[in-house]
Amino acid sequence: MAIAIRQLHPCFVGEVSGVDLGKPLASDEVAQLQAGIDHYGVLVFHGQDITDEQQLAFALNFGEREKARGGTVTKREDYRLSTGLNDVSNLGKDGKPLPADHRSHLFNLGNCLWHSDSSFRPIPAKYSILSARVVNPKGGNTEFADMRAAYDALDDEIRGEIEDLVCEHSLMYSRGALGFLDYSEEEKRMFKPVRQRLVRTHPAHGRKSLYLSSHAGAVSGMSVPEGRLLLRDLTEHATQPRFVYVHRWTLHDLVMWDNRQTMHRVRRYDQSQPRDMRRATVAGTEPTVAQQAAE
Ligand code: OGA
Ligand code: MN
């Protein structure tokens, strides 16, 4: 069966049919999906009942795996998954929903804020590949915003103002916005802010994107309040309904997105019921700000 991609939103998002992600892909299939993710920014696949190993093998068609360390407050010995996937579920090691006051749960609520994955790393993530293993009965849609369309819709004056701006990103900013403020010394070192351009150019097609994320908490050369106001205004602009696709999950959906040209967030859901989502993350290949490379 041949791969076909149908556009789901006026700006972006392709729904892919004609592929079984549980099997190794032929090189022309990888090339078609590569062109698809470059063009659409988000690809939606249905009916992909795959194992963690198959999900990782699929991810490795598009680059190297990004390691989970540095992106969570959950200690390695408390990981539920030992397969190398990022655990984006609300479950503990015992397979049950985490208690409402559990530190990992409170930290993970930060995924409800608009973000781009790993923008808090010196070399941020390229692709995220999220598989729905248990769908929550209430809420839990994932929303995606097209940062190219959002950039294109800015007027020339603001484009000129922001072209060369650099922001500081840290997990402590996104979590801090929800009032999660207590970190160990080790976590503070791990979550040390990194610098990222505010406008980035996509290497495949050359379109510019707003590189926003709730992890951004300061703009270099601006006072903190002035910088945060600018980031808020841009985020409000970039997440208007006309730029947003809402994904309503069904079991065994798999969604792949390009973090260099989209943002996403998960909506609140019933935390007393399981939601098992597992993510394979494809590492980025270069920093967005040259001097970051030296660190
Ligand atoms: C992620 C993420 C959203 C979701 O996997 O990076 O933000 O729907 N997940 O769980
Ligand atoms: Mn995310």
PDB file of N, CA and C in Angstrom, residues 27 37 64 72 145 177 179 185 215 222 258 268:
ATOM      1  N   SER A  27      13.451   2.812   2.141  1.00  0.00           N
ATOM      2  CA  SER A  27      14.058   4.149   2.113  1.00  0.00           C
ATOM      3  C   SER A  27      13.166   5.171   1.409  1.00  0.00           C
ATOM      4  N   ILE A  37       6.990  15.608   7.024  1.00  0.00           N
ATOM      5  CA  ILE A  37       7.156  16.320   8.300  1.00  0.00           C
ATOM      6  C   ILE A  37       7.757  17.703   8.058  1.00  0.00           C
ATOM      7  N   GLU A  64      19.226  10.783  15.599  1.00  0.00           N
ATOM      8  CA  GLU A  64      19.615  10.087  16.822  1.00  0.00           C
ATOM      9  C   GLU A  64      18.603  10.314  17.921  1.00  0.00           C
ATOM     10  N   THR A  72      13.500  16.037  33.558  1.00  0.00           N
ATOM     11  CA  THR A  72      12.478  15.574  34.510  1.00  0.00           C
ATOM     12  C   THR A  72      13.017  15.648  35.942  1.00  0.00           C
ATOM     13  N   ALA A 145       0.410  24.300  17.440  1.00  0.00           N
ATOM     14  CA  ALA A 145       0.332  25.614  16.798  1.00  0.00           C
ATOM     15  C   ALA A 145       1.452  25.730  15.768  1.00  0.00           C
ATOM     16  N   ALA A 177       5.989  29.126  36.345  1.00  0.00           N
ATOM     17  CA  ALA A 177       4.758  29.830  35.966  1.00  0.00           C
ATOM     18  C   ALA A 177       3.536  29.189  36.629  1.00  0.00           C
ATOM     19  N   GLY A 179       3.832  27.826  39.645  1.00  0.00           N
ATOM     20  CA  GLY A 179       4.080  27.881  41.083  1.00  0.00           C
ATOM     21  C   GLY A 179       4.914  26.736  41.618  1.00  0.00           C
ATOM     22  N   GLU A 185      19.737  21.431  44.757  1.00  0.00           N
ATOM     23  CA  GLU A 185      20.894  22.076  44.116  1.00  0.00           C
ATOM     24  C   GLU A 185      21.246  21.361  42.815  1.00  0.00           C
ATOM     25  N   HIS A 215       9.108  27.510  28.331  1.00  0.00           N
ATOM     26  CA  HIS A 215      10.412  27.448  29.012  1.00  0.00           C
ATOM     27  C   HIS A 215      11.177  28.773  28.886  1.00  0.00           C
ATOM     28  N   MET A 222      16.951  42.757  27.604  1.00  0.00           N
ATOM     29  CA  MET A 222      15.725  43.413  28.085  1.00  0.00           C
ATOM     30  C   MET A 222      15.572  43.131  29.579  1.00  0.00           C
ATOM     31  N   ASP A 258       7.469  18.389  14.489  1.00  0.00           N
ATOM     32  CA  ASP A 258       8.762  19.049  14.338  1.00  0.00           C
ATOM     33  C   ASP A 258       8.803  20.213  15.330  1.00  0.00           C
ATOM     34  N   ARG A 268      -5.980  19.792  30.139  1.00  0.00           N
ATOM     35  CA  ARG A 268      -6.216  19.091  31.400  1.00  0.00           C
ATOM     36  C   ARG A 268      -7.090  17.851  31.170  1.00  0.00           C
TER      37      ARG A 268
END
